[in-house]
mmCIF file with all atom_site columns, C-alpha atoms and ligand atoms in Angstrom:
data_model
loop_
_atom_site.group_PDB
_atom_site.id
_atom_site.type_symbol
_atom_site.label_atom_id
_atom_site.label_alt_id
_atom_site.label_comp_id
_atom_site.label_asym_id
_atom_site.label_entity_id
_atom_site.label_seq_id
_atom_site.pdbx_PDB_ins_code
_atom_site.Cartn_x
_atom_site.Cartn_y
_atom_site.Cartn_z
_atom_site.occupancy
_atom_site.B_iso_or_equiv
_atom_site.pdbx_formal_charge
_atom_site.auth_seq_id
_atom_site.auth_comp_id
_atom_site.auth_asym_id
_atom_site.auth_atom_id
_atom_site.pdbx_PDB_model_num
ATOM   1   C  CA  . MET M 1 1  ? 46.783 4.160   -6.748  1.00 46.00 ? 184 MET M CA  1
ATOM   2   C  CA  . SER M 1 2  ? 50.352 4.065   -8.122  1.00 50.00 ? 185 SER M CA  1
ATOM   3   C  CA  . GLU M 1 3  ? 51.113 2.653   -11.561 1.00 50.00 ? 186 GLU M CA  1
ATOM   4   C  CA  . SER M 1 4  ? 53.498 -0.292  -11.886 1.00 54.00 ? 187 SER M CA  1
ATOM   5   C  CA  . LYS M 1 5  ? 57.085 0.786   -12.660 1.00 66.00 ? 188 LYS M CA  1
ATOM   6   C  CA  . SER M 1 6  ? 57.271 -1.791  -15.475 1.00 77.00 ? 189 SER M CA  1
ATOM   7   C  CA  . LYS M 1 7  ? 54.545 0.001   -17.486 1.00 78.00 ? 190 LYS M CA  1
ATOM   8   C  CA  . PRO M 1 8  ? 55.548 2.773   -19.919 1.00 75.00 ? 191 PRO M CA  1
ATOM   9   C  CA  . GLY M 1 9  ? 54.696 6.350   -18.976 1.00 83.00 ? 192 GLY M CA  1
ATOM   10  C  CA  . TRP M 1 10 ? 52.839 8.731   -21.293 1.00 83.00 ? 193 TRP M CA  1
ATOM   11  C  CA  . LYS M 1 11 ? 56.111 10.369  -22.395 1.00 84.00 ? 194 LYS M CA  1
ATOM   12  C  CA  . SER M 1 12 ? 57.341 7.103   -23.910 1.00 83.00 ? 195 SER M CA  1
ATOM   13  C  CA  . ILE M 1 13 ? 54.156 6.532   -25.966 1.00 82.00 ? 196 ILE M CA  1
ATOM   14  C  CA  . PRO M 1 14 ? 54.386 7.843   -29.590 1.00 84.00 ? 197 PRO M CA  1
ATOM   15  C  CA  . ILE M 1 15 ? 52.281 10.922  -30.384 1.00 87.00 ? 198 ILE M CA  1
ATOM   16  C  CA  . ALA M 1 16 ? 48.718 9.930   -31.366 1.00 85.00 ? 199 ALA M CA  1
ATOM   17  C  CA  . GLY M 1 17 ? 49.458 6.369   -30.221 1.00 78.00 ? 200 GLY M CA  1
ATOM   18  C  CA  . LEU M 1 18 ? 50.950 5.492   -33.606 1.00 84.00 ? 201 LEU M CA  1
ATOM   19  C  CA  . LEU M 1 19 ? 52.136 1.921   -34.036 1.00 80.00 ? 202 LEU M CA  1
ATOM   20  C  CA  . LEU M 1 20 ? 55.699 2.212   -35.277 1.00 85.00 ? 203 LEU M CA  1
ATOM   21  C  CA  . GLU M 1 21 ? 56.531 -1.491  -35.433 1.00 85.00 ? 204 GLU M CA  1
ATOM   22  C  CA  . PRO M 1 22 ? 54.900 -3.485  -38.289 1.00 85.00 ? 205 PRO M CA  1
ATOM   23  C  CA  . GLY M 1 23 ? 53.419 -6.811  -37.233 1.00 82.00 ? 206 GLY M CA  1
ATOM   24  C  CA  . SER M 1 24 ? 53.353 -5.828  -33.566 1.00 82.00 ? 207 SER M CA  1
ATOM   25  C  CA  . SER M 1 25 ? 49.695 -6.891  -33.147 1.00 80.00 ? 208 SER M CA  1
ATOM   26  C  CA  . LEU M 1 26 ? 50.873 -10.440 -32.366 1.00 83.00 ? 209 LEU M CA  1
ATOM   27  C  CA  . LYS M 1 27 ? 52.434 -9.104  -29.155 1.00 84.00 ? 210 LYS M CA  1
ATOM   28  C  CA  . TYR M 1 28 ? 49.124 -7.733  -27.869 1.00 83.00 ? 211 TYR M CA  1
ATOM   29  C  CA  . LYS M 1 29 ? 47.055 -10.592 -26.572 1.00 88.00 ? 212 LYS M CA  1
ATOM   30  C  CA  . THR M 1 30 ? 43.695 -8.863  -26.758 1.00 86.00 ? 213 THR M CA  1
ATOM   31  C  CA  . GLY M 1 31 ? 41.958 -11.828 -25.135 1.00 91.00 ? 214 GLY M CA  1
ATOM   32  C  CA  . ASP M 1 32 ? 42.732 -10.111 -21.814 1.00 88.00 ? 215 ASP M CA  1
ATOM   33  C  CA  . TRP M 1 33 ? 39.829 -7.724  -22.462 1.00 85.00 ? 216 TRP M CA  1
ATOM   34  C  CA  . ARG M 1 34 ? 37.203 -10.427 -22.891 1.00 94.00 ? 217 ARG M CA  1
ATOM   35  C  CA  . ALA M 1 35 ? 34.135 -10.545 -20.632 1.00 96.00 ? 218 ALA M CA  1
ATOM   36  C  CA  . TYR M 1 36 ? 32.478 -13.446 -22.501 1.00 97.00 ? 219 TYR M CA  1
ATOM   37  C  CA  . ARG M 1 37 ? 34.153 -16.293 -24.357 1.00 97.00 ? 220 ARG M CA  1
ATOM   38  C  CA  . PRO M 1 38 ? 32.780 -18.205 -27.339 1.00 98.00 ? 221 PRO M CA  1
ATOM   39  C  CA  . VAL M 1 39 ? 32.528 -21.942 -26.766 1.00 98.00 ? 222 VAL M CA  1
ATOM   40  C  CA  . ILE M 1 40 ? 32.056 -24.107 -29.845 1.00 97.00 ? 223 ILE M CA  1
ATOM   41  C  CA  . ASP M 1 41 ? 29.924 -27.236 -29.779 1.00 97.00 ? 224 ASP M CA  1
ATOM   42  C  CA  . VAL M 1 42 ? 31.960 -29.385 -32.170 1.00 96.00 ? 225 VAL M CA  1
ATOM   43  C  CA  . GLU M 1 43 ? 29.054 -31.842 -32.505 1.00 96.00 ? 226 GLU M CA  1
ATOM   44  C  CA  . LYS M 1 44 ? 26.890 -29.084 -34.037 1.00 97.00 ? 227 LYS M CA  1
ATOM   45  C  CA  . CYS M 1 45 ? 29.634 -27.401 -36.109 1.00 97.00 ? 228 CYS M CA  1
ATOM   46  C  CA  . ILE M 1 46 ? 29.279 -28.083 -39.842 1.00 96.00 ? 229 ILE M CA  1
ATOM   47  C  CA  . ASN M 1 47 ? 32.654 -26.455 -40.619 1.00 96.00 ? 230 ASN M CA  1
ATOM   48  C  CA  . CYS M 1 48 ? 31.075 -23.797 -42.862 1.00 97.00 ? 231 CYS M CA  1
ATOM   49  C  CA  . LEU M 1 49 ? 33.790 -21.313 -41.790 1.00 97.00 ? 232 LEU M CA  1
ATOM   50  C  CA  . LEU M 1 50 ? 31.416 -18.327 -41.595 1.00 98.00 ? 233 LEU M CA  1
ATOM   51  C  CA  . CYS M 1 51 ? 32.778 -17.560 -38.125 1.00 98.00 ? 234 CYS M CA  1
ATOM   52  C  CA  . TRP M 1 52 ? 36.319 -17.723 -39.527 1.00 98.00 ? 235 TRP M CA  1
ATOM   53  C  CA  . ILE M 1 53 ? 35.366 -15.209 -42.254 1.00 98.00 ? 236 ILE M CA  1
ATOM   54  C  CA  . TYR M 1 54 ? 33.568 -12.770 -39.943 1.00 98.00 ? 237 TYR M CA  1
ATOM   55  C  CA  . CYS M 1 55 ? 35.845 -12.806 -36.881 1.00 97.00 ? 238 CYS M CA  1
ATOM   56  C  CA  . PRO M 1 56 ? 37.430 -9.319  -36.805 1.00 95.00 ? 239 PRO M CA  1
ATOM   57  C  CA  . ASP M 1 57 ? 40.431 -10.592 -34.863 1.00 92.00 ? 240 ASP M CA  1
ATOM   58  C  CA  . ALA M 1 58 ? 41.264 -13.691 -36.908 1.00 94.00 ? 241 ALA M CA  1
ATOM   59  C  CA  . ALA M 1 59 ? 40.813 -15.643 -33.686 1.00 96.00 ? 242 ALA M CA  1
ATOM   60  C  CA  . ILE M 1 60 ? 38.997 -18.584 -35.267 1.00 98.00 ? 243 ILE M CA  1
ATOM   61  C  CA  . VAL M 1 61 ? 41.341 -21.463 -36.040 1.00 97.00 ? 244 VAL M CA  1
ATOM   62  C  CA  . ARG M 1 62 ? 40.543 -23.937 -38.825 1.00 96.00 ? 245 ARG M CA  1
ATOM   63  C  CA  . MET M 1 63 ? 40.745 -27.581 -37.839 1.00 93.00 ? 246 MET M CA  1
ATOM   64  C  CA  . GLU M 1 64 ? 40.100 -30.651 -39.956 1.00 92.00 ? 247 GLU M CA  1
ATOM   65  C  CA  . LYS M 1 65 ? 36.423 -31.208 -39.058 1.00 92.00 ? 248 LYS M CA  1
ATOM   66  C  CA  . HIS M 1 66 ? 35.456 -28.123 -37.057 1.00 94.00 ? 249 HIS M CA  1
ATOM   67  C  CA  . VAL M 1 67 ? 36.860 -24.804 -35.874 1.00 97.00 ? 250 VAL M CA  1
ATOM   68  C  CA  . ALA M 1 68 ? 38.424 -23.703 -32.598 1.00 97.00 ? 251 ALA M CA  1
ATOM   69  C  CA  . VAL M 1 69 ? 39.075 -20.354 -30.906 1.00 98.00 ? 252 VAL M CA  1
ATOM   70  C  CA  . ASN M 1 70 ? 42.466 -18.825 -30.197 1.00 97.00 ? 253 ASN M CA  1
ATOM   71  C  CA  . TYR M 1 71 ? 41.653 -17.276 -26.827 1.00 96.00 ? 254 TYR M CA  1
ATOM   72  C  CA  . ASP M 1 72 ? 44.887 -15.239 -26.825 1.00 96.00 ? 255 ASP M CA  1
ATOM   73  C  CA  . TYR M 1 73 ? 43.308 -12.907 -29.397 1.00 95.00 ? 256 TYR M CA  1
ATOM   74  C  CA  . CYS M 1 74 ? 39.522 -13.408 -29.115 1.00 97.00 ? 257 CYS M CA  1
ATOM   75  C  CA  . LYS M 1 75 ? 37.945 -10.248 -27.622 1.00 95.00 ? 258 LYS M CA  1
ATOM   76  C  CA  . GLY M 1 76 ? 34.601 -11.896 -27.014 1.00 97.00 ? 259 GLY M CA  1
ATOM   77  C  CA  . CYS M 1 77 ? 32.620 -9.664  -29.372 1.00 97.00 ? 260 CYS M CA  1
ATOM   78  C  CA  . GLY M 1 78 ? 30.133 -12.442 -30.199 1.00 98.00 ? 261 GLY M CA  1
ATOM   79  C  CA  . ILE M 1 79 ? 30.101 -11.853 -33.972 1.00 98.00 ? 262 ILE M CA  1
ATOM   80  C  CA  . CYS M 1 80 ? 30.962 -15.523 -34.544 1.00 98.00 ? 263 CYS M CA  1
ATOM   81  C  CA  . LYS M 1 81 ? 27.918 -16.549 -32.501 1.00 98.00 ? 264 LYS M CA  1
ATOM   82  C  CA  . SER M 1 82 ? 25.687 -14.166 -34.471 1.00 98.00 ? 265 SER M CA  1
ATOM   83  C  CA  . GLU M 1 83 ? 26.877 -15.531 -37.816 1.00 98.00 ? 266 GLU M CA  1
ATOM   84  C  CA  . CYS M 1 84 ? 26.837 -19.263 -37.024 1.00 98.00 ? 267 CYS M CA  1
ATOM   85  C  CA  . PRO M 1 85 ? 23.967 -20.804 -39.050 1.00 98.00 ? 268 PRO M CA  1
ATOM   86  C  CA  . VAL M 1 86 ? 23.553 -23.840 -36.775 1.00 98.00 ? 269 VAL M CA  1
ATOM   87  C  CA  . ASN M 1 87 ? 23.871 -22.092 -33.390 1.00 98.00 ? 270 ASN M CA  1
ATOM   88  C  CA  . ALA M 1 88 ? 27.012 -24.042 -32.515 1.00 98.00 ? 271 ALA M CA  1
ATOM   89  C  CA  . ILE M 1 89 ? 28.593 -21.187 -30.550 1.00 98.00 ? 272 ILE M CA  1
ATOM   90  C  CA  . GLU M 1 90 ? 27.613 -20.178 -27.037 1.00 98.00 ? 273 GLU M CA  1
ATOM   91  C  CA  . MET M 1 91 ? 28.962 -17.066 -25.280 1.00 98.00 ? 274 MET M CA  1
ATOM   92  C  CA  . VAL M 1 92 ? 29.938 -17.945 -21.720 1.00 97.00 ? 275 VAL M CA  1
ATOM   93  C  CA  . GLU M 1 93 ? 30.854 -15.410 -19.046 1.00 97.00 ? 276 GLU M CA  1
ATOM   94  C  CA  . GLU M 1 94 ? 34.553 -15.374 -18.182 1.00 94.00 ? 277 GLU M CA  1
ATOM   95  C  CA  . LYS M 1 95 ? 35.516 -16.328 -14.664 1.00 87.00 ? 278 LYS M CA  1
ATOM   96  C  CA  . ARG M 1 96 ? 38.379 -14.173 -13.340 1.00 70.00 ? 279 ARG M CA  1
HETATM 97  S  S1  . SF4 V 2 .  ? 33.930 -13.626 -30.076 1.00 93.89 ? 281 SF4 V S1  1
HETATM 98  FE FE1 . SF4 V 2 .  ? 34.586 -12.135 -31.661 1.00 93.89 ? 281 SF4 V FE1 1
HETATM 99  S  S2  . SF4 V 2 .  ? 36.817 -12.114 -31.514 1.00 93.89 ? 281 SF4 V S2  1
HETATM 100 FE FE2 . SF4 V 2 .  ? 36.132 -13.968 -30.461 1.00 93.89 ? 281 SF4 V FE2 1
HETATM 101 S  S3  . SF4 V 2 .  ? 36.216 -15.592 -31.992 1.00 93.89 ? 281 SF4 V S3  1
HETATM 102 FE FE3 . SF4 V 2 .  ? 34.116 -14.754 -32.002 1.00 93.89 ? 281 SF4 V FE3 1
HETATM 103 S  S4  . SF4 V 2 .  ? 34.145 -13.160 -33.585 1.00 93.89 ? 281 SF4 V S4  1
HETATM 104 FE FE4 . SF4 V 2 .  ? 36.275 -13.621 -33.071 1.00 93.89 ? 281 SF4 V FE4 1
HETATM 105 S  S1  . SF4 V 2 .  ? 29.907 -20.667 -38.136 1.00 93.89 ? 282 SF4 V S1  1
HETATM 106 FE FE1 . SF4 V 2 .  ? 29.233 -22.315 -36.766 1.00 93.89 ? 282 SF4 V FE1 1
HETATM 107 S  S2  . SF4 V 2 .  ? 29.020 -24.110 -38.074 1.00 93.89 ? 282 SF4 V S2  1
HETATM 108 FE FE2 . SF4 V 2 .  ? 30.219 -22.623 -39.213 1.00 93.89 ? 282 SF4 V FE2 1
HETATM 109 S  S3  . SF4 V 2 .  ? 32.352 -23.174 -38.759 1.00 93.89 ? 282 SF4 V S3  1
HETATM 110 FE FE3 . SF4 V 2 .  ? 31.745 -21.617 -37.267 1.00 93.89 ? 282 SF4 V FE3 1
HETATM 111 S  S4  . SF4 V 2 .  ? 31.032 -22.775 -35.490 1.00 93.89 ? 282 SF4 V S4  1
HETATM 112 FE FE4 . SF4 V 2 .  ? 31.081 -24.195 -37.215 1.00 93.89 ? 282 SF4 V FE4 1
#
């Protein structure tokens, strides 16, 4: 299988995969990797923000009365579901 010409080759990647551009994580929409997505039941959410604190990707977005998920950066790890005290988050398989 041939690699797309638009992708960088190994010679153009910095040694040890170092990130040389500060703040570049915004460019990498890690939601592409996700196999399961968190779905929030806003009727159950008590806006405690535990999911916002524990999300390793800062993918939980604070709203006025509940939270939401930024699916561009959510990797689907399920930590938010594990930490939610009222079971307001369900992990649903992604459909490709
Ligand atoms: S599944 Fe993981 S990455 Fe996605 S919102 Fe929950 S804690 Fe964050
Ligand atoms: S942990 Fe659960 S109840 Fe708390 S803000 Fe997140 S979804 Fe809402």
